[in-house]
Amino acid sequence: MSTNFNITQFGSSLLSAFQYIPQTLLEAFVAFALALIIGFVLALIRICGPSILNDFILVVFSVIKSIPVYLLFISAGMIYVLAVGNMTAGNGINSSSQNLSTRGVVSLVLTIAYLPAMSEALRGALRAVPLEQYEAAESVGLTYAQTLRRVVVPQMIPEAVPAITNILLTLVKDSSLGFLIGAVDILNAALSSAARSYSLLEAYVAAALIYWGICSILEYAMHFLQKSSGKFKAHA
């Protein structure tokens, strides 16, 4: 391994990693969307549902939060290998289908891992909407669903954006753990490109620059969303 920074290898790693940006973003965005939808439903259940459901959700969240993301990927990988082995022994699957299913497993594991954090962030944002907003909506004849869609959700977005932005950025970075089940992303592509020359520093720098660029763009976009949605927030 050379002690000098290899510019050529850096460029090669940068190019290899750049090709996997779409796959990395797809895995992160699918996990983000699933966690957002499921987390919102669970947050509503915890606020408005029976206490027994709230207690059950808390227990499930406690279990999920106590398991490292790395261990979740290892467990999912073992199950995935067994499932793929059975399918191959039966009807067989092609490489493209296997790659697609691998991406799905990565997104599913990330969804499970960050669902508690997402649900808590949304629950806090829901709590931040003044009770008077619900009462005002009820007084004009809006149903609960209409109140959520027209009154509550637009006002909770500015409150939720900072927390869910951190979750989104973490999902992008933690998608690199997908290598545990055979998925290739930005970091792993960069390292694979540098494996023969052992120029790992160049690969890490290349991957870090790409992650920094992606996270900066996403952070700016979410900040813009928070700023533009702030006009819907009620002020005392």
Tab-separated table of N, CA, C and O in Angstrom, residues 5-89:
chain	number	residue	atom	x	y	z
A	5	PHE	N	-0.836	9.773	-1.629
A	5	PHE	CA	-2.231	9.785	-2.072
A	5	PHE	C	-2.266	9.568	-3.571
A	5	PHE	O	-1.713	10.351	-4.353
A	6	ASN	N	-2.926	8.500	-4.001
A	6	ASN	CA	-2.989	8.120	-5.412
A	6	ASN	C	-4.183	8.805	-6.079
A	6	ASN	O	-5.322	8.387	-5.914
A	7	ILE	N	-3.897	9.847	-6.837
A	7	ILE	CA	-4.964	10.607	-7.487
A	7	ILE	C	-5.714	9.758	-8.504
A	7	ILE	O	-6.941	9.839	-8.632
A	8	THR	N	-4.963	8.929	-9.220
A	8	THR	CA	-5.606	8.073	-10.229
A	8	THR	C	-6.604	7.115	-9.585
A	8	THR	O	-7.725	6.936	-10.063
A	9	GLN	N	-6.185	6.480	-8.487
A	9	GLN	CA	-7.081	5.569	-7.783
A	9	GLN	C	-8.252	6.321	-7.166
A	9	GLN	O	-9.378	5.817	-7.123
A	10	PHE	N	-7.990	7.526	-6.684
A	10	PHE	CA	-9.066	8.350	-6.141
A	10	PHE	C	-10.139	8.615	-7.199
A	10	PHE	O	-11.332	8.484	-6.935
A	11	GLY	N	-9.700	8.961	-8.411
A	11	GLY	CA	-10.653	9.195	-9.494
A	11	GLY	C	-11.409	7.941	-9.870
A	11	GLY	O	-12.616	7.984	-10.139
A	12	SER	N	-10.702	6.813	-9.874
A	12	SER	CA	-11.349	5.547	-10.198
A	12	SER	C	-12.394	5.172	-9.144
A	12	SER	O	-13.505	4.733	-9.478
A	13	SER	N	-12.044	5.341	-7.884
A	13	SER	CA	-12.994	5.046	-6.803
A	13	SER	C	-14.177	5.998	-6.840
A	13	SER	O	-15.318	5.594	-6.598
A	14	LEU	N	-13.901	7.262	-7.146
A	14	LEU	CA	-14.975	8.253	-7.229
A	14	LEU	C	-15.958	7.889	-8.329
A	14	LEU	O	-17.184	7.956	-8.134
A	15	LEU	N	-15.434	7.466	-9.478
A	15	LEU	CA	-16.292	7.090	-10.595
A	15	LEU	C	-17.100	5.835	-10.274
A	15	LEU	O	-18.304	5.763	-10.567
A	16	SER	N	-16.449	4.851	-9.666
A	16	SER	CA	-17.150	3.609	-9.314
A	16	SER	C	-18.258	3.872	-8.300
A	16	SER	O	-19.372	3.340	-8.420
A	17	ALA	N	-17.951	4.693	-7.297
A	17	ALA	CA	-18.948	4.999	-6.274
A	17	ALA	C	-20.089	5.825	-6.837
A	17	ALA	O	-21.255	5.632	-6.472
A	18	PHE	N	-19.774	6.731	-7.744
A	18	PHE	CA	-20.788	7.616	-8.330
A	18	PHE	C	-21.873	6.823	-9.048
A	18	PHE	O	-23.036	7.212	-9.056
A	19	GLN	N	-21.510	5.698	-9.629
A	19	GLN	CA	-22.463	4.880	-10.381
A	19	GLN	C	-23.519	4.252	-9.486
A	19	GLN	O	-24.587	3.850	-9.966
A	20	TYR	N	-23.243	4.174	-8.185
A	20	TYR	CA	-24.185	3.534	-7.269
A	20	TYR	C	-24.995	4.542	-6.451
A	20	TYR	O	-25.679	4.162	-5.505
A	21	ILE	N	-24.925	5.809	-6.816
A	21	ILE	CA	-25.751	6.811	-6.134
A	21	ILE	C	-27.239	6.513	-6.292
A	21	ILE	O	-27.990	6.564	-5.306
A	22	PRO	N	-27.732	6.220	-7.514
A	22	PRO	CA	-29.175	5.924	-7.652
A	22	PRO	C	-29.644	4.771	-6.775
A	22	PRO	O	-30.705	4.846	-6.145
A	23	GLN	N	-28.849	3.688	-6.715
A	23	GLN	CA	-29.249	2.534	-5.909
A	23	GLN	C	-29.274	2.897	-4.428
A	23	GLN	O	-30.203	2.523	-3.696
A	24	THR	N	-28.264	3.632	-3.970
A	24	THR	CA	-28.213	4.038	-2.569
A	24	THR	C	-29.395	4.917	-2.206
A	24	THR	O	-30.045	4.731	-1.163
A	25	LEU	N	-29.702	5.885	-3.063
A	25	LEU	CA	-30.822	6.790	-2.798
A	25	LEU	C	-32.161	6.051	-2.847
A	25	LEU	O	-33.068	6.349	-2.056
A	26	LEU	N	-32.275	5.101	-3.766
A	26	LEU	CA	-33.520	4.331	-3.859
A	26	LEU	C	-33.770	3.557	-2.577
A	26	LEU	O	-34.882	3.571	-2.029
A	27	GLU	N	-32.749	2.885	-2.073
A	27	GLU	CA	-32.888	2.124	-0.831
A	27	GLU	C	-33.258	3.036	0.338
A	27	GLU	O	-34.141	2.714	1.146
A	28	ALA	N	-32.592	4.197	0.417
A	28	ALA	CA	-32.850	5.121	1.523
A	28	ALA	C	-34.235	5.747	1.419
A	28	ALA	O	-34.954	5.859	2.423
A	29	PHE	N	-34.647	6.147	0.220
A	29	PHE	CA	-35.937	6.814	0.054
A	29	PHE	C	-37.105	5.857	0.270
A	29	PHE	O	-38.142	6.254	0.801
A	30	VAL	N	-36.950	4.612	-0.171
A	30	VAL	CA	-38.008	3.620	0.073
A	30	VAL	C	-38.166	3.396	1.569
A	30	VAL	O	-39.286	3.366	2.101
A	31	ALA	N	-37.046	3.248	2.271
A	31	ALA	CA	-37.093	3.065	3.725
A	31	ALA	C	-37.678	4.300	4.399
A	31	ALA	O	-38.477	4.182	5.344
A	32	PHE	N	-37.306	5.470	3.928
A	32	PHE	CA	-37.815	6.717	4.499
A	32	PHE	C	-39.323	6.819	4.315
A	32	PHE	O	-40.062	7.183	5.251
A	33	ALA	N	-39.810	6.508	3.110
A	33	ALA	CA	-41.246	6.597	2.831
A	33	ALA	C	-42.036	5.601	3.671
A	33	ALA	O	-43.085	5.946	4.237
A	34	LEU	N	-41.537	4.378	3.766
A	34	LEU	CA	-42.229	3.366	4.566
A	34	LEU	C	-42.256	3.751	6.043
A	34	LEU	O	-43.294	3.627	6.710
A	35	ALA	N	-41.109	4.207	6.556
A	35	ALA	CA	-41.048	4.606	7.962
A	35	ALA	C	-41.946	5.813	8.224
A	35	ALA	O	-42.566	5.919	9.290
A	36	LEU	N	-42.031	6.713	7.256
A	36	LEU	CA	-42.870	7.901	7.407
A	36	LEU	C	-44.347	7.525	7.492
A	36	LEU	O	-45.077	8.007	8.372
A	37	ILE	N	-44.779	6.668	6.589
A	37	ILE	CA	-46.200	6.272	6.550
A	37	ILE	C	-46.566	5.443	7.775
A	37	ILE	O	-47.544	5.738	8.474
A	38	ILE	N	-45.793	4.394	8.018
A	38	ILE	CA	-46.095	3.519	9.154
A	38	ILE	C	-45.914	4.267	10.474
A	38	ILE	O	-46.719	4.123	11.402
A	39	GLY	N	-44.874	5.083	10.553
A	39	GLY	CA	-44.627	5.850	11.774
A	39	GLY	C	-45.730	6.828	12.084
A	39	GLY	O	-46.086	7.029	13.250
A	40	PHE	N	-46.302	7.438	11.039
A	40	PHE	CA	-47.412	8.373	11.242
A	40	PHE	C	-48.639	7.654	11.782
A	40	PHE	O	-49.305	8.144	12.705
A	41	VAL	N	-48.926	6.484	11.207
A	41	VAL	CA	-50.084	5.703	11.678
A	41	VAL	C	-49.886	5.289	13.130
A	41	VAL	O	-50.805	5.406	13.962
A	42	LEU	N	-48.701	4.814	13.457
A	42	LEU	CA	-48.424	4.398	14.834
A	42	LEU	C	-48.452	5.577	15.794
A	42	LEU	O	-48.883	5.439	16.949
A	43	ALA	N	-48.013	6.739	15.334
A	43	ALA	CA	-48.070	7.933	16.173
A	43	ALA	C	-49.515	8.317	16.483
A	43	ALA	O	-49.844	8.680	17.620
A	44	LEU	N	-50.380	8.209	15.495
A	44	LEU	CA	-51.801	8.489	15.718
A	44	LEU	C	-52.411	7.487	16.690
A	44	LEU	O	-53.219	7.859	17.556
A	45	ILE	N	-52.033	6.215	16.527
A	45	ILE	CA	-52.555	5.185	17.433
A	45	ILE	C	-52.130	5.471	18.862
A	45	ILE	O	-52.922	5.345	19.805
A	46	ARG	N	-50.876	5.887	19.037
A	46	ARG	CA	-50.378	6.166	20.381
A	46	ARG	C	-51.074	7.374	21.009
A	46	ARG	O	-51.225	7.447	22.229
A	47	ILE	N	-51.487	8.310	20.180
A	47	ILE	CA	-52.143	9.516	20.693
A	47	ILE	C	-53.634	9.292	20.933
A	47	ILE	O	-54.175	9.685	21.974
A	48	CYS	N	-54.282	8.643	19.958
A	48	CYS	CA	-55.743	8.531	20.004
A	48	CYS	C	-56.246	7.123	20.316
A	48	CYS	O	-57.434	6.958	20.627
A	49	GLY	N	-55.394	6.125	20.192
A	49	GLY	CA	-55.850	4.753	20.359
A	49	GLY	C	-55.929	4.320	21.805
A	49	GLY	O	-55.568	5.067	22.728
A	50	PRO	N	-56.373	3.097	22.026
A	50	PRO	CA	-56.460	2.566	23.390
A	50	PRO	C	-55.084	2.389	24.018
A	50	PRO	O	-54.090	2.184	23.316
A	51	SER	N	-55.042	2.449	25.318
A	51	SER	CA	-53.763	2.379	26.024
A	51	SER	C	-53.051	1.049	25.817
A	51	SER	O	-51.812	0.999	25.825
A	52	ILE	N	-53.818	-0.032	25.608
A	52	ILE	CA	-53.187	-1.337	25.429
A	52	ILE	C	-52.369	-1.375	24.144
A	52	ILE	O	-51.294	-1.982	24.086
A	53	LEU	N	-52.864	-0.697	23.093
A	53	LEU	CA	-52.112	-0.624	21.849
A	53	LEU	C	-50.864	0.243	22.020
A	53	LEU	O	-49.803	-0.063	21.480
A	54	ASN	N	-51.020	1.316	22.777
A	54	ASN	CA	-49.886	2.186	23.048
A	54	ASN	C	-48.791	1.417	23.788
A	54	ASN	O	-47.601	1.531	23.452
A	55	ASP	N	-49.184	0.632	24.763
A	55	ASP	CA	-48.213	-0.157	25.523
A	55	ASP	C	-47.536	-1.200	24.636
A	55	ASP	O	-46.319	-1.430	24.755
A	56	PHE	N	-48.320	-1.828	23.765
A	56	PHE	CA	-47.757	-2.836	22.861
A	56	PHE	C	-46.734	-2.207	21.913
A	56	PHE	O	-45.644	-2.765	21.693
A	57	ILE	N	-47.064	-1.057	21.354
A	57	ILE	CA	-46.150	-0.357	20.439
A	57	ILE	C	-44.867	0.031	21.167
A	57	ILE	O	-43.767	-0.078	20.623
A	58	LEU	N	-45.016	0.481	22.412
A	58	LEU	CA	-43.835	0.860	23.192
A	58	LEU	C	-42.905	-0.334	23.414
A	58	LEU	O	-41.680	-0.197	23.360
A	59	VAL	N	-43.482	-1.503	23.675
A	59	VAL	CA	-42.676	-2.706	23.875
A	59	VAL	C	-41.943	-3.068	22.588
A	59	VAL	O	-40.732	-3.379	22.604
A	60	VAL	N	-42.651	-3.033	21.469
A	60	VAL	CA	-42.030	-3.355	20.174
A	60	VAL	C	-40.911	-2.372	19.861
A	60	VAL	O	-39.815	-2.764	19.434
A	61	PHE	N	-41.173	-1.089	20.079
A	61	PHE	CA	-40.148	-0.074	19.836
A	61	PHE	C	-38.933	-0.286	20.728
A	61	PHE	O	-37.795	-0.091	20.303
A	62	SER	N	-39.180	-0.675	21.973
A	62	SER	CA	-38.081	-0.909	22.899
A	62	SER	C	-37.185	-2.044	22.419
A	62	SER	O	-35.949	-1.966	22.505
A	63	VAL	N	-37.805	-3.098	21.885
A	63	VAL	CA	-37.042	-4.229	21.356
A	63	VAL	C	-36.213	-3.807	20.148
A	63	VAL	O	-35.024	-4.122	20.040
A	64	ILE	N	-36.863	-3.070	19.220
A	64	ILE	CA	-36.158	-2.642	18.002
A	64	ILE	C	-34.982	-1.733	18.349
A	64	ILE	O	-33.875	-1.882	17.808
A	65	LYS	N	-35.202	-0.790	19.262
A	65	LYS	CA	-34.149	0.164	19.610
A	65	LYS	C	-32.981	-0.496	20.336
A	65	LYS	O	-31.874	0.046	20.351
A	66	SER	N	-33.219	-1.650	20.935
A	66	SER	CA	-32.155	-2.327	21.680
A	66	SER	C	-31.270	-3.194	20.786
A	66	SER	O	-30.233	-3.687	21.236
A	67	ILE	N	-31.680	-3.389	19.534
A	67	ILE	CA	-30.912	-4.231	18.608
A	67	ILE	C	-30.085	-3.343	17.685
A	67	ILE	O	-30.635	-2.475	17.011
A	68	PRO	N	-28.771	-3.533	17.637
A	68	PRO	CA	-27.943	-2.740	16.718
A	68	PRO	C	-28.367	-2.955	15.261
A	68	PRO	O	-28.804	-4.058	14.891
A	69	VAL	N	-28.242	-1.910	14.457
A	69	VAL	CA	-28.611	-2.007	13.041
A	69	VAL	C	-27.780	-3.094	12.356
A	69	VAL	O	-28.274	-3.831	11.500
A	70	TYR	N	-26.526	-3.185	12.746
A	70	TYR	CA	-25.636	-4.210	12.190
A	70	TYR	C	-26.216	-5.607	12.414
A	70	TYR	O	-26.233	-6.442	11.500
A	71	LEU	N	-26.713	-5.848	13.621
A	71	LEU	CA	-27.272	-7.158	13.948
A	71	LEU	C	-28.568	-7.413	13.182
A	71	LEU	O	-28.849	-8.546	12.778
A	72	LEU	N	-29.349	-6.366	12.960
A	72	LEU	CA	-30.567	-6.514	12.160
A	72	LEU	C	-30.224	-6.951	10.738
A	72	LEU	O	-30.903	-7.804	10.153
A	73	PHE	N	-29.168	-6.372	10.180
A	73	PHE	CA	-28.747	-6.757	8.828
A	73	PHE	C	-28.231	-8.190	8.803
A	73	PHE	O	-28.510	-8.937	7.851
A	74	ILE	N	-27.489	-8.575	9.827
A	74	ILE	CA	-26.991	-9.948	9.887
A	74	ILE	C	-28.151	-10.941	9.940
A	74	ILE	O	-28.164	-11.955	9.220
A	75	SER	N	-29.138	-10.652	10.787
A	75	SER	CA	-30.299	-11.545	10.918
A	75	SER	C	-31.087	-11.605	9.618
A	75	SER	O	-31.483	-12.692	9.159
A	76	ALA	N	-31.313	-10.420	9.023
A	76	ALA	CA	-32.046	-10.387	7.753
A	76	ALA	C	-31.266	-11.109	6.663
A	76	ALA	O	-31.857	-11.783	5.804
A	77	GLY	N	-29.939	-10.995	6.693
A	77	GLY	CA	-29.119	-11.675	5.693
A	77	GLY	C	-29.233	-13.182	5.789
A	77	GLY	O	-29.297	-13.876	4.767
A	78	MET	N	-29.272	-13.700	7.009
A	78	MET	CA	-29.407	-15.142	7.188
A	78	MET	C	-30.752	-15.633	6.654
A	78	MET	O	-30.822	-16.657	5.969
A	79	ILE	N	-31.802	-14.884	6.962
A	79	ILE	CA	-33.125	-15.253	6.463
A	79	ILE	C	-33.182	-15.154	4.947
A	79	ILE	O	-33.748	-16.011	4.259
A	80	TYR	N	-32.557	-14.109	4.424
A	80	TYR	CA	-32.561	-13.888	2.973
A	80	TYR	C	-31.815	-15.010	2.244
A	80	TYR	O	-32.270	-15.507	1.212
A	81	VAL	N	-30.676	-15.408	2.793
A	81	VAL	CA	-29.900	-16.489	2.172
A	81	VAL	C	-30.703	-17.781	2.139
A	81	VAL	O	-30.712	-18.502	1.135
A	82	LEU	N	-31.393	-18.074	3.232
A	82	LEU	CA	-32.221	-19.279	3.275
A	82	LEU	C	-33.355	-19.199	2.256
A	82	LEU	O	-33.650	-20.173	1.562
A	83	ALA	N	-33.983	-18.017	2.158
A	83	ALA	CA	-35.094	-17.846	1.224
A	83	ALA	C	-34.621	-17.969	-0.221
A	83	ALA	O	-35.245	-18.650	-1.043
A	84	VAL	N	-33.508	-17.324	-0.536
A	84	VAL	CA	-32.965	-17.395	-1.892
A	84	VAL	C	-32.533	-18.811	-2.229
A	84	VAL	O	-32.734	-19.302	-3.344
A	85	GLY	N	-31.959	-19.502	-1.241
A	85	GLY	CA	-31.547	-20.881	-1.469
A	85	GLY	C	-32.721	-21.780	-1.800
A	85	GLY	O	-32.643	-22.619	-2.700
A	86	ASN	N	-33.826	-21.596	-1.096
A	86	ASN	CA	-35.021	-22.397	-1.370
A	86	ASN	C	-35.602	-22.078	-2.743
A	86	ASN	O	-36.050	-22.975	-3.464
A	87	MET	N	-35.591	-20.783	-3.118
A	87	MET	CA	-36.128	-20.399	-4.427
A	87	MET	C	-35.248	-20.934	-5.550
A	87	MET	O	-35.729	-21.376	-6.589
A	88	THR	N	-33.937	-20.894	-5.329
A	88	THR	CA	-33.018	-21.397	-6.345
A	88	THR	C	-33.160	-22.902	-6.520
A	88	THR	O	-33.109	-23.432	-7.640
A	89	ALA	N	-33.357	-23.588	-5.407
A	89	ALA	CA	-33.532	-25.043	-5.474
A	89	ALA	C	-34.852	-25.419	-6.130
A	89	ALA	O	-34.990	-26.502	-6.678
